[in-house]
Structure formats: structure tokens, C-alpha cells
Coordinates of C-alpha atoms and ligand atoms in Angstrom, one line a residue:
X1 CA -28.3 28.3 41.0
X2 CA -24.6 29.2 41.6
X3 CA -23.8 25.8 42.3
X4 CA -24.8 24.7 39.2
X5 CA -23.4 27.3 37.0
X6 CA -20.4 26.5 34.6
X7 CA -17.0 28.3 34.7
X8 CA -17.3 30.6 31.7
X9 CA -13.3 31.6 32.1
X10 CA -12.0 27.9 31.5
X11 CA -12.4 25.9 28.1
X12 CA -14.7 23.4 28.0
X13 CA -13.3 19.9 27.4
X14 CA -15.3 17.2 26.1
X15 CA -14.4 13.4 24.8
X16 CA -15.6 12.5 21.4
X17 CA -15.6 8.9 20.0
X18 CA -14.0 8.8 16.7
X19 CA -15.8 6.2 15.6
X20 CA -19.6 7.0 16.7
X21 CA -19.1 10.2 17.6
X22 CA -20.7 10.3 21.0
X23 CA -19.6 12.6 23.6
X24 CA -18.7 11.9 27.3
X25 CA -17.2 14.4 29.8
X26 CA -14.7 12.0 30.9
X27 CA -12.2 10.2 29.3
X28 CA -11.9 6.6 29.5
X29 CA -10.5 3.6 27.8
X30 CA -13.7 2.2 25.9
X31 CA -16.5 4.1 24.1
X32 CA -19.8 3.4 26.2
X33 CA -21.7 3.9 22.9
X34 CA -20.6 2.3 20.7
X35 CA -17.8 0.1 22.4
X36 CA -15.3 0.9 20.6
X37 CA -11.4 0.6 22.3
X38 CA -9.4 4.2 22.2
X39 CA -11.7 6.1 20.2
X40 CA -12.4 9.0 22.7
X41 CA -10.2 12.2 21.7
X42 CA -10.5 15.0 23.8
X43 CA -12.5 17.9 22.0
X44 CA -11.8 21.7 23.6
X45 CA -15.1 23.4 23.0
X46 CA -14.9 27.1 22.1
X47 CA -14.6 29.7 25.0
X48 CA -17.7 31.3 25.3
X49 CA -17.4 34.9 24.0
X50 CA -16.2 37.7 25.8
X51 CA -19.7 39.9 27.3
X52 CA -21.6 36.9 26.0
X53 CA -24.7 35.8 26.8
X54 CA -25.1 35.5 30.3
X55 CA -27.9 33.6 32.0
X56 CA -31.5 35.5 31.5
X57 CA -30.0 37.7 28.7
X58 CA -30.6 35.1 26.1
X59 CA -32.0 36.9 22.7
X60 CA -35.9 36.6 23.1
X61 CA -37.3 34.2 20.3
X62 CA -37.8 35.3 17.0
X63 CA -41.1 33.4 15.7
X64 CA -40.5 30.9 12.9
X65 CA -42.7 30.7 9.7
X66 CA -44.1 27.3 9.1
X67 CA -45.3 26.3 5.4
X68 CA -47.4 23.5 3.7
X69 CA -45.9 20.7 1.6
X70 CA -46.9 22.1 -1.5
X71 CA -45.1 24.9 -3.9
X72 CA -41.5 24.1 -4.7
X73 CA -38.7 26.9 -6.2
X74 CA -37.2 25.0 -8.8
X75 CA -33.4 24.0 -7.4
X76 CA -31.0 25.9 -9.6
X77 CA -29.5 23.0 -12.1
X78 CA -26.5 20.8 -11.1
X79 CA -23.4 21.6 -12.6
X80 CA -21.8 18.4 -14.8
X81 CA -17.7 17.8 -14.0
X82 CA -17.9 16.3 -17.5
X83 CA -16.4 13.3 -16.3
X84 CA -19.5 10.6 -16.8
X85 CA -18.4 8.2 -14.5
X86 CA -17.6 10.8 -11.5
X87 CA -21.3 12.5 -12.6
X88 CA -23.0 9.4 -12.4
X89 CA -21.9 8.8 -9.2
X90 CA -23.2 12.2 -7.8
X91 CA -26.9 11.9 -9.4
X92 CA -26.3 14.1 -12.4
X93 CA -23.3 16.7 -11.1
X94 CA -23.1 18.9 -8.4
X95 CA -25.7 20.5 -7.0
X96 CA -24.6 23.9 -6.3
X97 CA -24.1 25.2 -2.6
X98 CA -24.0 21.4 -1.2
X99 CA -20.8 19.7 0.4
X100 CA -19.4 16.3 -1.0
X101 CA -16.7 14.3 1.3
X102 CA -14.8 12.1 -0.7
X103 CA -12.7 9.3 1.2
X104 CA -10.2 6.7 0.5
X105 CA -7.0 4.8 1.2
X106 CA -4.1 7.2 1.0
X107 CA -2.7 6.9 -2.6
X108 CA -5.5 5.4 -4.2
X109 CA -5.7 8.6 -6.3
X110 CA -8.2 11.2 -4.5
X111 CA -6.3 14.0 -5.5
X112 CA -5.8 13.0 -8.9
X113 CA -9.8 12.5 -9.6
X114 CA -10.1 15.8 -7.9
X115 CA -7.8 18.1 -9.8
X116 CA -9.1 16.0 -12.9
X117 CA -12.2 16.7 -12.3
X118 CA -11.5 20.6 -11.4
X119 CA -9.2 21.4 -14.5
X120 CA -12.4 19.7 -16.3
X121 CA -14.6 21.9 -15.0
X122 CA -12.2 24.8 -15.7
X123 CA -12.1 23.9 -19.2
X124 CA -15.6 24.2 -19.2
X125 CA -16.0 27.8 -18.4
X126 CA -16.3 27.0 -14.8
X127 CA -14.5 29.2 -12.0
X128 CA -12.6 26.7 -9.8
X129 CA -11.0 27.0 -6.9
X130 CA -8.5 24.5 -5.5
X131 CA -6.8 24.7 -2.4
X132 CA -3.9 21.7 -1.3
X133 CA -3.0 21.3 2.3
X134 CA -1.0 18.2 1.4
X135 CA 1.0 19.0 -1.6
X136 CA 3.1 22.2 -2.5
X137 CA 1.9 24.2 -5.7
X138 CA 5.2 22.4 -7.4
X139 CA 3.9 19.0 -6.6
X140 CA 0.4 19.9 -7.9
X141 CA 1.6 22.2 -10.9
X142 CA 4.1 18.4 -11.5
X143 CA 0.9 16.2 -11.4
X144 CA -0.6 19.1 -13.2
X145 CA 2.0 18.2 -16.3
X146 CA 1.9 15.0 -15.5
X147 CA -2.2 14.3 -16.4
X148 CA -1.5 16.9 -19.4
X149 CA -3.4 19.6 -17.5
X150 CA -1.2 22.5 -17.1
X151 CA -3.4 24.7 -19.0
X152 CA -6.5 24.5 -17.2
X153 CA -7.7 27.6 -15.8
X154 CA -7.9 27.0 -12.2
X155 CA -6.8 29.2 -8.7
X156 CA -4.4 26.7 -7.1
X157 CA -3.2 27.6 -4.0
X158 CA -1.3 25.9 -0.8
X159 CA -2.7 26.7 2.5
X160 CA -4.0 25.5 5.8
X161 CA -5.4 28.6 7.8
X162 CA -8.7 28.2 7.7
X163 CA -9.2 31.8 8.6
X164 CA -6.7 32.8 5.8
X165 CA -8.8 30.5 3.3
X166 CA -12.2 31.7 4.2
X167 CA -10.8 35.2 4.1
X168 CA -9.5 34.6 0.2
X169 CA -12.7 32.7 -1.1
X170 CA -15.1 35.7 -1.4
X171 CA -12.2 36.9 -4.1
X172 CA -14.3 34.4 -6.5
X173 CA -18.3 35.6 -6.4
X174 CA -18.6 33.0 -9.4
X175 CA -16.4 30.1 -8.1
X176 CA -18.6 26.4 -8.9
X177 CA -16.6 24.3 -7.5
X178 CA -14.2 24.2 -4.2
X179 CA -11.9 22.2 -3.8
X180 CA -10.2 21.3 -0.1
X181 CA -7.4 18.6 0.1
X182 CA -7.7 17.7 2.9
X183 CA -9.9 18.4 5.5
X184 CA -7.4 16.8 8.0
X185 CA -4.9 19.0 7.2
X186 CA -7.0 22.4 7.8
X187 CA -7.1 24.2 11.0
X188 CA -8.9 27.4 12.5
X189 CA -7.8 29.6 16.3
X190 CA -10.7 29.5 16.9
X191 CA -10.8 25.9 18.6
X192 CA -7.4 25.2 21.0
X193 CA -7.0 21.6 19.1
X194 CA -4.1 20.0 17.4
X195 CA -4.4 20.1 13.7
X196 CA -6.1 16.6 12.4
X197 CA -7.8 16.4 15.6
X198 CA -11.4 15.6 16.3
X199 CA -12.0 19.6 17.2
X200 CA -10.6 20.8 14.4
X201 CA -11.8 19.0 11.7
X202 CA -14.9 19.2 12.7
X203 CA -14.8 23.2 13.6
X204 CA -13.5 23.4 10.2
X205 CA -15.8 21.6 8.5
X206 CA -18.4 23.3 9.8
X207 CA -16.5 26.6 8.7
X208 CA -16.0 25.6 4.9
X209 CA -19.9 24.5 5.2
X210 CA -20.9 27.5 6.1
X211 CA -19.0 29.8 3.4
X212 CA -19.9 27.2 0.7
X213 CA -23.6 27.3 1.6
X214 CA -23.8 31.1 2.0
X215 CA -21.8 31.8 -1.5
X216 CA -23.0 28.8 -3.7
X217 CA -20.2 27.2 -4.1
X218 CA -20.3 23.6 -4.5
X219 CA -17.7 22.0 -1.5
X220 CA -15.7 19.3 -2.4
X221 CA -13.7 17.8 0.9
X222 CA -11.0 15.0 0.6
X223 CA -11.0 12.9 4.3
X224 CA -8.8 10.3 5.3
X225 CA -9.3 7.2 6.1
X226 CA -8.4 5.2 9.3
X227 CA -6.8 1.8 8.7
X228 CA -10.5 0.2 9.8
X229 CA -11.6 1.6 6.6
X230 CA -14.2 4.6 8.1
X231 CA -13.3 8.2 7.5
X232 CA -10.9 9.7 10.2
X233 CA -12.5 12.1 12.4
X234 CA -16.1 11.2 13.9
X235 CA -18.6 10.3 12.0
X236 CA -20.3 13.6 12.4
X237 CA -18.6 14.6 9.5
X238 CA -20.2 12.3 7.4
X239 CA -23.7 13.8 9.2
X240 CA -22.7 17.4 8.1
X241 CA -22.6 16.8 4.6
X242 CA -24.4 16.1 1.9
X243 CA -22.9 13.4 0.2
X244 CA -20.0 11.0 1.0
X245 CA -17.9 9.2 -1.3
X246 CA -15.6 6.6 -1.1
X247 CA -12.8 6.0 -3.9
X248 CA -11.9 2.6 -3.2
X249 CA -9.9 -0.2 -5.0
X250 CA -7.1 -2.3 -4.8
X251 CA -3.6 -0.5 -4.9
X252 CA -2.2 -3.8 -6.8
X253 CA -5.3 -3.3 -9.2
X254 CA -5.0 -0.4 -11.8
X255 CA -8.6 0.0 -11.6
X256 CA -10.8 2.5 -8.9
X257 CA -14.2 2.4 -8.1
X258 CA -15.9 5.8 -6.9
X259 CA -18.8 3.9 -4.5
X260 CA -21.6 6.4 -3.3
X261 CA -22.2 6.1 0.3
X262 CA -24.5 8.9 1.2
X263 CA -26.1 10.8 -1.5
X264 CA -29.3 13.7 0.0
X265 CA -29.1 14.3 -4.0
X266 CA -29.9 10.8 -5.5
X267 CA -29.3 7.1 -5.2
X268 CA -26.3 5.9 -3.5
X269 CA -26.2 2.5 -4.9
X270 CA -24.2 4.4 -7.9
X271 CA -20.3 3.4 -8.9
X272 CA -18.6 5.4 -10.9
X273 CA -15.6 3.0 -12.8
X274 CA -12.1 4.5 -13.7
X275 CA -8.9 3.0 -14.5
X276 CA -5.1 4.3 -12.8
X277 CA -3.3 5.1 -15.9
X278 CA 0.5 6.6 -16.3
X279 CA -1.9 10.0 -17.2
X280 CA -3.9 10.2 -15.0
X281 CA -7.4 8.3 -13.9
X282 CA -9.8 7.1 -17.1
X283 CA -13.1 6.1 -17.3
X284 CA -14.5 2.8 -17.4
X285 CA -17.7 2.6 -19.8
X286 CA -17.8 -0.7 -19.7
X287 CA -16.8 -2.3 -16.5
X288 CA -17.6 -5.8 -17.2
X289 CA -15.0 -6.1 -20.1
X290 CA -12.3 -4.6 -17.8
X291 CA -13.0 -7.1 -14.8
X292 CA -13.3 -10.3 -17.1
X293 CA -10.5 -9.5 -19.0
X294 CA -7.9 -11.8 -17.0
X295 CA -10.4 -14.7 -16.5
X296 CA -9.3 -18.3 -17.9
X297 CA -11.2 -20.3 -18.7
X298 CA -11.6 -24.2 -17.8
X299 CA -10.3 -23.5 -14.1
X300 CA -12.2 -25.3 -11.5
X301 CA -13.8 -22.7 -8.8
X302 CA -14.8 -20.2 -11.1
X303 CA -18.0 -18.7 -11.8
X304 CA -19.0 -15.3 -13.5
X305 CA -21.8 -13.6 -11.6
X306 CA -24.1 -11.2 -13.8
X307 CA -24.1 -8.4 -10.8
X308 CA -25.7 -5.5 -10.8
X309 CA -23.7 -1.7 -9.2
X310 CA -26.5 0.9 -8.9
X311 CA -28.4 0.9 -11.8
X312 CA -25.8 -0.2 -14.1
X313 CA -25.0 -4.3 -14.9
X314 CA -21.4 -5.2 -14.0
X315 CA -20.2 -8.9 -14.8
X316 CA -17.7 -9.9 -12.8
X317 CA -15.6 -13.8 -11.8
X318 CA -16.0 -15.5 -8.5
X319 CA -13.5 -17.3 -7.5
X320 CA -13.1 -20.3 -5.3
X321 CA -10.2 -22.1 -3.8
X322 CA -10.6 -25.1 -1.1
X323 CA -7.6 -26.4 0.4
X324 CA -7.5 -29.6 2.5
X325 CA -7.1 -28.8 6.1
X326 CA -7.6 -32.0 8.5
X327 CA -6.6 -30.4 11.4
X328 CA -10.2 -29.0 12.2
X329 CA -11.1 -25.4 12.7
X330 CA -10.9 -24.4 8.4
X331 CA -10.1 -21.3 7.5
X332 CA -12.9 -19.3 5.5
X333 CA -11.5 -16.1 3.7
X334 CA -13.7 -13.9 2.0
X335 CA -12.1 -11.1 -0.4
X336 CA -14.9 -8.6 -1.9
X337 CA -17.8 -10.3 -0.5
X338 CA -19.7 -10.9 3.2
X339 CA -18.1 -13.5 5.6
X340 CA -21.7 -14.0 7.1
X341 CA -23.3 -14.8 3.8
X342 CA -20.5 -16.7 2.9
X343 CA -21.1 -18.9 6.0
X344 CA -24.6 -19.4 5.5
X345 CA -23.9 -20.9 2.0
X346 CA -21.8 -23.1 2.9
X347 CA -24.3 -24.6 5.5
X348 CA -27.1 -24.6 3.2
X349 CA -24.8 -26.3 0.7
X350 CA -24.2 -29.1 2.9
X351 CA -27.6 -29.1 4.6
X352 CA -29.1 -29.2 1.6
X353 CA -27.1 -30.7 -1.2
X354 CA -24.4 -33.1 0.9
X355 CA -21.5 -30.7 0.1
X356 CA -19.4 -31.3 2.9
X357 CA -16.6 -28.8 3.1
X358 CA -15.2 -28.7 7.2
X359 CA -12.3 -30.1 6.2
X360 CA -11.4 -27.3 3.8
X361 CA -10.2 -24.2 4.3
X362 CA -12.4 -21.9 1.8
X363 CA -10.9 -19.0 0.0
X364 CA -13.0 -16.9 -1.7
X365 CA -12.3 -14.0 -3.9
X366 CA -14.0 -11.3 -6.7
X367 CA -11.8 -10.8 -9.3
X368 CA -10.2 -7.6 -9.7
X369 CA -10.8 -6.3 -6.0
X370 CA -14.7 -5.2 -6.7
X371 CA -16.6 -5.3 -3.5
X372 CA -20.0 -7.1 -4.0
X373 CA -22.6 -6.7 -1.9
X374 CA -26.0 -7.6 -3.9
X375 CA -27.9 -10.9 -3.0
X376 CA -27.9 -12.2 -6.3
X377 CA -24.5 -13.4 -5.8
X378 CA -25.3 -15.9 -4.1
X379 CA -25.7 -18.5 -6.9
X380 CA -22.7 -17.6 -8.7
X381 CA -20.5 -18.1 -5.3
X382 CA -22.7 -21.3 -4.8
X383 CA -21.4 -22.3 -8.3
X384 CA -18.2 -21.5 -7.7
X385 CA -18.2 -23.4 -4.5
X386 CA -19.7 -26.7 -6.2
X387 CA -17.3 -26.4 -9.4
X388 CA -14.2 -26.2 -6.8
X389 CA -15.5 -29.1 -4.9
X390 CA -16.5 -31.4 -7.9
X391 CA -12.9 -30.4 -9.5
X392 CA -15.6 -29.5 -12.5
X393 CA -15.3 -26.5 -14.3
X394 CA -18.5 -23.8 -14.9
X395 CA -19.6 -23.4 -18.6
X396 CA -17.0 -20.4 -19.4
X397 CA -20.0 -19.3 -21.6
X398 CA -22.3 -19.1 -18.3
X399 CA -23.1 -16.5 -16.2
X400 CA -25.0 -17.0 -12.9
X401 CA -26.9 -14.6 -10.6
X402 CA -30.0 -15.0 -8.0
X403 CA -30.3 -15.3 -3.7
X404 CA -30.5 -18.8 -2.1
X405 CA -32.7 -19.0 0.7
X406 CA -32.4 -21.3 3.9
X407 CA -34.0 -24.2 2.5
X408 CA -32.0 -23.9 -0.8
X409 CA -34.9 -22.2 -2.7
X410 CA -33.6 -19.7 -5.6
X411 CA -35.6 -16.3 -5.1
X412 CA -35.9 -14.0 -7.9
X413 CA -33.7 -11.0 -7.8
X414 CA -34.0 -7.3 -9.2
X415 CA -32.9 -6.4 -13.0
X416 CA -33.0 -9.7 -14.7
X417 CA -32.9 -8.3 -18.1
X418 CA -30.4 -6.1 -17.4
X419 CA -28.6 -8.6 -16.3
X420 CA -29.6 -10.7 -19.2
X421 CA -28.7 -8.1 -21.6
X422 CA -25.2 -7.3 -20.7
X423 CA -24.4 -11.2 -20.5
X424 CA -25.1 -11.6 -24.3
X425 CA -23.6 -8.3 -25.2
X426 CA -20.2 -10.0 -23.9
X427 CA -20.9 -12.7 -25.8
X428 CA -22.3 -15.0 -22.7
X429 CA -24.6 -17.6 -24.1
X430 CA -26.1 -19.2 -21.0
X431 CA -27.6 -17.4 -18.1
X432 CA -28.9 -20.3 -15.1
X433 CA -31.0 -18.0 -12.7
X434 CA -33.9 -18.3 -10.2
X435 CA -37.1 -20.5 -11.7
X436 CA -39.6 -17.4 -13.3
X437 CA -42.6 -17.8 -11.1
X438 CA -45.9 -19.0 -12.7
X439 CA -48.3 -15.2 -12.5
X440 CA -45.5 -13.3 -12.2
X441 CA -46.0 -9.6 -13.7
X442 CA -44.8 -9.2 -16.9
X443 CA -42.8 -11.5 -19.6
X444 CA -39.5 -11.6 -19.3
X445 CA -37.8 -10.7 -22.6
X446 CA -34.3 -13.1 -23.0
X447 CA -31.9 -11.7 -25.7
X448 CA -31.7 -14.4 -29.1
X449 CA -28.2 -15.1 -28.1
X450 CA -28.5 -16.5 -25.0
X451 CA -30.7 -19.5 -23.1
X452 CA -32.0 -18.8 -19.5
X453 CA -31.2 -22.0 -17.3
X454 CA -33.7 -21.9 -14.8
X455 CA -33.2 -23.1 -11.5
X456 CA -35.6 -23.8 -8.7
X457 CA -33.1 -25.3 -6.1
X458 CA -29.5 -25.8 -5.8
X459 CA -29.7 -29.3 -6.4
X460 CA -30.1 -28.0 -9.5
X461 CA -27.6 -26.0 -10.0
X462 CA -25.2 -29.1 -9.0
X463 CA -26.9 -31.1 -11.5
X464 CA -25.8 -28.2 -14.0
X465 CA -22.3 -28.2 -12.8
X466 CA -21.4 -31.7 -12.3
X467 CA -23.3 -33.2 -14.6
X468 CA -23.7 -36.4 -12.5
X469 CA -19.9 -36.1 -11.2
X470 CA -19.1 -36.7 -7.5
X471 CA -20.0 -34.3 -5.2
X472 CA -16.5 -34.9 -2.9
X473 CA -14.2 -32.6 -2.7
X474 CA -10.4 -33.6 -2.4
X475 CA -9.1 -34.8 0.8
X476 CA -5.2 -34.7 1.4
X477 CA -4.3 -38.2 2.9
X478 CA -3.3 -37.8 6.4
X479 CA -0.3 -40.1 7.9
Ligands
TYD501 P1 -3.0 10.5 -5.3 O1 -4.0 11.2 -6.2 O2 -1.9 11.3 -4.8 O3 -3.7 9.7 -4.1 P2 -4.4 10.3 -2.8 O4 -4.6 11.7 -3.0 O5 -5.6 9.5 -2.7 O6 -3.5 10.0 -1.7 O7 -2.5 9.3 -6.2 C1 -1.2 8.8 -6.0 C2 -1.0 7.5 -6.7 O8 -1.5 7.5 -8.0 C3 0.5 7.3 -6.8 O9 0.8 6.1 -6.2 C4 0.8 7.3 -8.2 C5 -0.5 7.1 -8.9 N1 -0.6 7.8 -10.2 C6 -0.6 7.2 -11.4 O10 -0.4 6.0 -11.4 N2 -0.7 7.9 -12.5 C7 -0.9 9.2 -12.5 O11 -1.0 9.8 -13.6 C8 -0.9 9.9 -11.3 C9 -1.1 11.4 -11.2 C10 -0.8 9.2 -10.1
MG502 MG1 -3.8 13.3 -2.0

């Protein structure tokens, strides 16, 4: 046995991948996992305690109680931020004793949601509790002022002792909400790390968790994010808690999107919509108006998609640029939408319908910097592609949505009322979507306003666009 037995005086030191978060004892240049170049950090595991267990000393076994499915204690209710769009986003408020991570770009306006949504809380009669690792209590109390929010009753304090914080929290038996900006930025003795590192912000992580589960405070944890757009420190942190936000958006853009990512509470498909203001971050009830509001009509390469976020209908203009490039090897660049899918369409486009486009470079773009990710976007990017390549603008009063298959077959797609409805209510009054398919369950209720264009192929859909017009697209005359 002896020669098998661990040091107990030295530290332990362990590699963790930042990206995967897979362990190794040794370090080395490339994560074995997940392959990933220069991820491994080195991670100092706690020294085992002083008289600690030693080896046949262990506690004996205490016997666990196993239960049936059935019975449920009703889960104490959520507690609203009375922001809507922030709610929405979390499945109906925060559920008390759980831990929401909420990550994004630096400046993209994480701590201003959160002390928003604190001081709104506060004025609801909630205890809050806000604690700033980043900013000085000047800076906050300035913002504070700034958003018209000095007189929210909140605790504000600056700190970044963990064991000083977890000390002060049990001050506020009735605290809701906790606040933690940012996790990064907090670190405990207990773990022989640098501050930011993979040890500590997982050790304290794992600290807050604890404290937040055992008083019922609802945890709210700001992370950073790495320049490759996942959340600094390994992903375990995203395993610890129990749901994981991302506040995304384009820092040229005034407008934010909160995108669940992880939700053990509800659906994640959920966006929450707000807009960067001189005062601070305001909701967006009705997205679509805010993301068509600087389309122009009668451009060539433009389509409006009727998209769905979640469960809420989101309109929003594809955009399509294709510039000559006889040299070979074109250039596809996708902005707010899959490379892959992008790819695809373009060989089922010329498989299919004769668009040739290898000697363009293809630029595509959403409007407005929202990230689309649905299927049915398919037809309106298709659109966008044919009405760039014909030099033939879309019917501005058209809206498109549906998934293109390999052989160029429209497939029916989730929500089409929805989608229907939202396209009329902005005063859309032509919808071309997938063919409705002869059985299918239900009738499909179209507003007054509006005809539905149905399409069984996209040779149809060029018919639509072109209207007989050649299919060609530019070619720049080489000499
Ligand atoms: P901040 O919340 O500090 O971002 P994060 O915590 O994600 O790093 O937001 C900072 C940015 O938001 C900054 O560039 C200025 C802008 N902003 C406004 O435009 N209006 C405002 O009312 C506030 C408070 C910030
Ligand atoms: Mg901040």
C-alpha cells in the first residue's frame, strides 16, 4: 500500500481545460479531450485537512432514504424582477434558492440589467443584496444616478473576499435576490490560486452556491466571457448552476438580447428584448418593429423572415450581398446565421434551381445583429439569395419563413400562425411559406389581411421573385 499512497503534506495540482473542463495531471500544450490549444490551467486542489481522514477511518455510511415518483411539496413561488422581458427569459422569475450565471461581452451592459433589475426588485419590497467586485460604490452609486435609481433600497457593497462576503450575507435572513459582479473577480484562502483563475472561480462558485442554497436566496452570478464567445473559466461552471444566460448584442447596435442557454426552470429557447438607452436598458415589447425599423425597401438582397425566438414571433430582414470574385475560392460570410446551413443553400440553389453563385463572394447578414438559429430561415435567406442574384427586389409587403430540404422540398415548420399573425399586425400583406400538406391536422387559420403564398419547391419561390427574370447574377468583366 505505501507505494501507492499520496503525499498528504503537499498540494495537489491538477490541469483543467478551460474550455471542456477535463482534468489531466500533467500539463501539456493541447487538451486530449476536447482538443483544444492552451486551455489547461493548472488547478491547486485543497490541502487535505489537518487530522483528516486517514485511510480506514473513513465515516461509516449513513443509509440513504429512497422514495417513489409520486407526492410533490409544492416549490415555494418564483419571485418576478418586474422587468417582463428579463422574467420571461427566466420561466416566470426567480425561483428562490437556485443560481443564475449571466454572461456577455464586457460592456454590453450586464451590470446595468443587474442593478436594474435589483433596484426593481427593491422597490418591490424585496430585500436585495448587491455586491460589485468590478466597480467602486461611487461608480455604482454614479450609474445608480445615472438610470434614475438612487433611491432604491438595496445593500450595495464593494468586496472580493469571499470569506468576508459569506461572513456578511447571513446579516440579511430575508435577502431574495443576490447579486455577485463578477464571479471572476471573487476569491477565497482556501484554494492557493490566483484570483480569476480556474481554482478560484470555481471554489468560489461552489462557495456562493452553497450559502445561496442553504439561506434561499436566489444567486445571481455575472461571468465573463473569453474572446471565443464561451464563459471564462471551465465550463463546469455552467454545470453548477441552474440557469445560464447570455446578454448578447452588437456593441454598434443600441439593442440587447438576453438569450437563455440553460434553464432547469423552463424553456431555454426564451429571449428577453431590451434596448441601450442614455437611462439605462428598456424593454422591447415588440421586437419586430424595433428590428425592421431601418429596412428600405426596393433593395435587391433583402428578404424579411417571419422567425420565431422562444415562443414569441420576431420579424426580422435578411440581407444579401454578392460581389463578383473571378479569381476562384469566393468568400461566404455569414453574420447572425450558420455558415454550414448557409453552404448547403447555396448548393441546393444551384443543384436544384441553376443559381450558380462560385464566382461570387456571398455576404450574408440579419439585420440589427440578432442571431438566428431556427430552420425556418431557410426560405427567407433563399429569397434573399435569388433577389440579390436576379437584381430583383422581394415584395417589401412579404414575409417569408419555412426549411428547404436537400432536394429543394419546403417542409412545414413550427408556429405558422404565429408567425402569420405577427406578419399582418405589421402590416405584412403576403406570407409565401411551405405548401400545407393535404390530411394535415387541423385548418390553418390566415389573418383577413394577409394572403399565404404557398410554396412546394424553390423553383417556386424563384418564380415568385423573378417573375420570369434571369436567373444570372452579375459578372464583373475580367481583362
Ligand atoms: P455595463 O453594464 O457596465 O456593461 P458590463 O457590466 O456588461 O461590462 O455597461 C456599460 C456600457 O453601457 C457602457 O459602454 C455605457 C453603456 N450605458 C449606456 O449606454 N446607458 C446607460 O444608461 C448606462 C448605465 C450604460
Ligand atoms: Mg460590469
Amino acid at each position: 500500500m505505501a507505494g501507492s499512497q499520496v503525499d498528504l503534506a503537499k498540494p495537489i495540482k491538477t490541469y483543467t481545460c478551460t474550455a471542456c473542463g477535463a482534468m489531466f495531471p500533467k500539463w501539456a500544450g493541447r487538451c486530449e479531450a476536447c482538443g483544444d490549444w492552451n486551455t489547461l490551467e493548472e488547478q491547486v486542489l485543497p490541502k487535505p485537512l489537518p487530522g483528516g481522514l486517514k485511510d480506514g477511518a473513513r465515516r461509516a455510511g449513513m443509509k440513504i432514504e429512497f422514495v417513489g415518483l409520486e407526492g410533490i411539496n409544492p416549490p415555494p413561488p418564483r419571485v418576478p424582477t418586474t422587468i417582463a422581458e428579463f422574467d420571461r427569459v427566466l420561466g416566470g422569475g426567480l425561483v428562490p434558492a437556485s443560481v443564475v450565471l449571466v454572461g456577455g461581452d464586457p460592456g454590453i451592459g450586464k451590470s446595468t440589467l443587474l442593478l436594474q433589475a435589483s433596484a426593481s426588485l427593491g422597490h418591490a419590497g424585496q430585500e436585495v443584496v448587491y455586491i460589485s467586485g468590478e466597480e467602486s460604490i461611487d461608480q455604482i452609486r454614479m450609474r445608480a444616478l445615472r438610470l434614475g435609481l438612487s433611491n432604491a433600497p438595496l445593500h450595495l457593497a464593494a468586496a472580493t473576499q469571499l470569506g468576508d462576503i459569506i461572513a456578511s450575507l447571513p446579516q440579511f435572513p430575508n435577502a431574495k435576490l443576490v447579486v455577485i459582479d463578477s464571479i471572476q473577480t471573487m476569491w477565497t484562502d482556501s484554494v492557493e490560486a490566483a484570483p480569476g483563475s480556474v481554482t478560484q472561480v470555481r471554489a468560489a462558485a461552489f462557495e456562493l452556491i452553497r450559502t445561496a442554497k442553504a439561506q434561499g436566496f436566489a444567486l445571481l452570478l455575472v461571468g465573463h466571457v473569453t474572446k471565443e464567445g464561451t464563459l471564462a473559466g471551465p465550463r463546469v461552471l455552467e454545470h453548477m448552476v441552474d440557469v445560464v444566460l447570455h446578454f448578447e448584442g452588437d456593441r454598434g447596435h443600441q439593442f440587447r438580447i438576453l438569450r437563455g442557454m440553460k434553464n432547469r426552470f423552463g424553456a431555454t429557447d426564451e429571449i428577453g428584448v431590451f434596448e441601450m438607452t442614455g437611462q439605462g436598458l428598456s424593454q422591447v415589447a415588440n421586437p419586430s418593429a424595433l428590428f425592421l425599423a431601418e429596412r428600405r425597401g426596393n433593395v435587391a438582397g433583402s428578404a424579411v423572415l417571419a422567425g420565431l425566438e422562444g415562443s414569441r414571433p420576431v420579424l426580422v430582414e435578411i440581407q444579401c450581398l454578392l460581389a463578383p470574385n473571378p479569381g476562384g475560392s469566393p468568400r461566404r460570410s455569414v453574420i447572425g446565421w450558420d455558415s454550414g446551413r448557409l453552404s448547403m443553400l447555396l448548393a441546393v440553389l444551384e443543384t436544384r434551381c441553376g443559381l450558380k453563385l462560385t464566382m461570387n463572394d456571398v455576404y450574408l447578414n440579419v439585420a440589427g445583429g440578432l442571431r438566428v438559429s431556427e430552420p425556418a430561415a431557410d426560405l427567407a435567406v433563399a429569397a434573399a439569395l435569388i433577389s440579390a442574384a436576379s437584381d430583383v427586389p422581394t415584395d417589401p409587403e412579404m414575409v417569408f419563413f419555412g426549411e428547404i430540404g436537400l432536394s429543394g422540398e419546403l417542409r412545414q415548420v413550427a408556429q405558422t400562425e404565429l408567425r402569420l399573425k405577427e406578419a399582418a399586425k405589421l402590416g405584412f400583406t403576403r406570407a409565401a411559406g411551405p405548401k400545407r400538406v393535404a390530411g394535415g391536422t387541423g385548418k390553418l387559420s390566415v389573418p383577413k389581411s394577409l394572403s399565404l403564398i404557398e410554396i412546394g419547391h424553390l423553383t417556386d419561390l424563384v418564380g415568385v421573385i423573378t417573375t420570369g427574370r434571369e436567373l444570372t447574377p452579375k459578372q464583373k468583366e475580367t481583362t
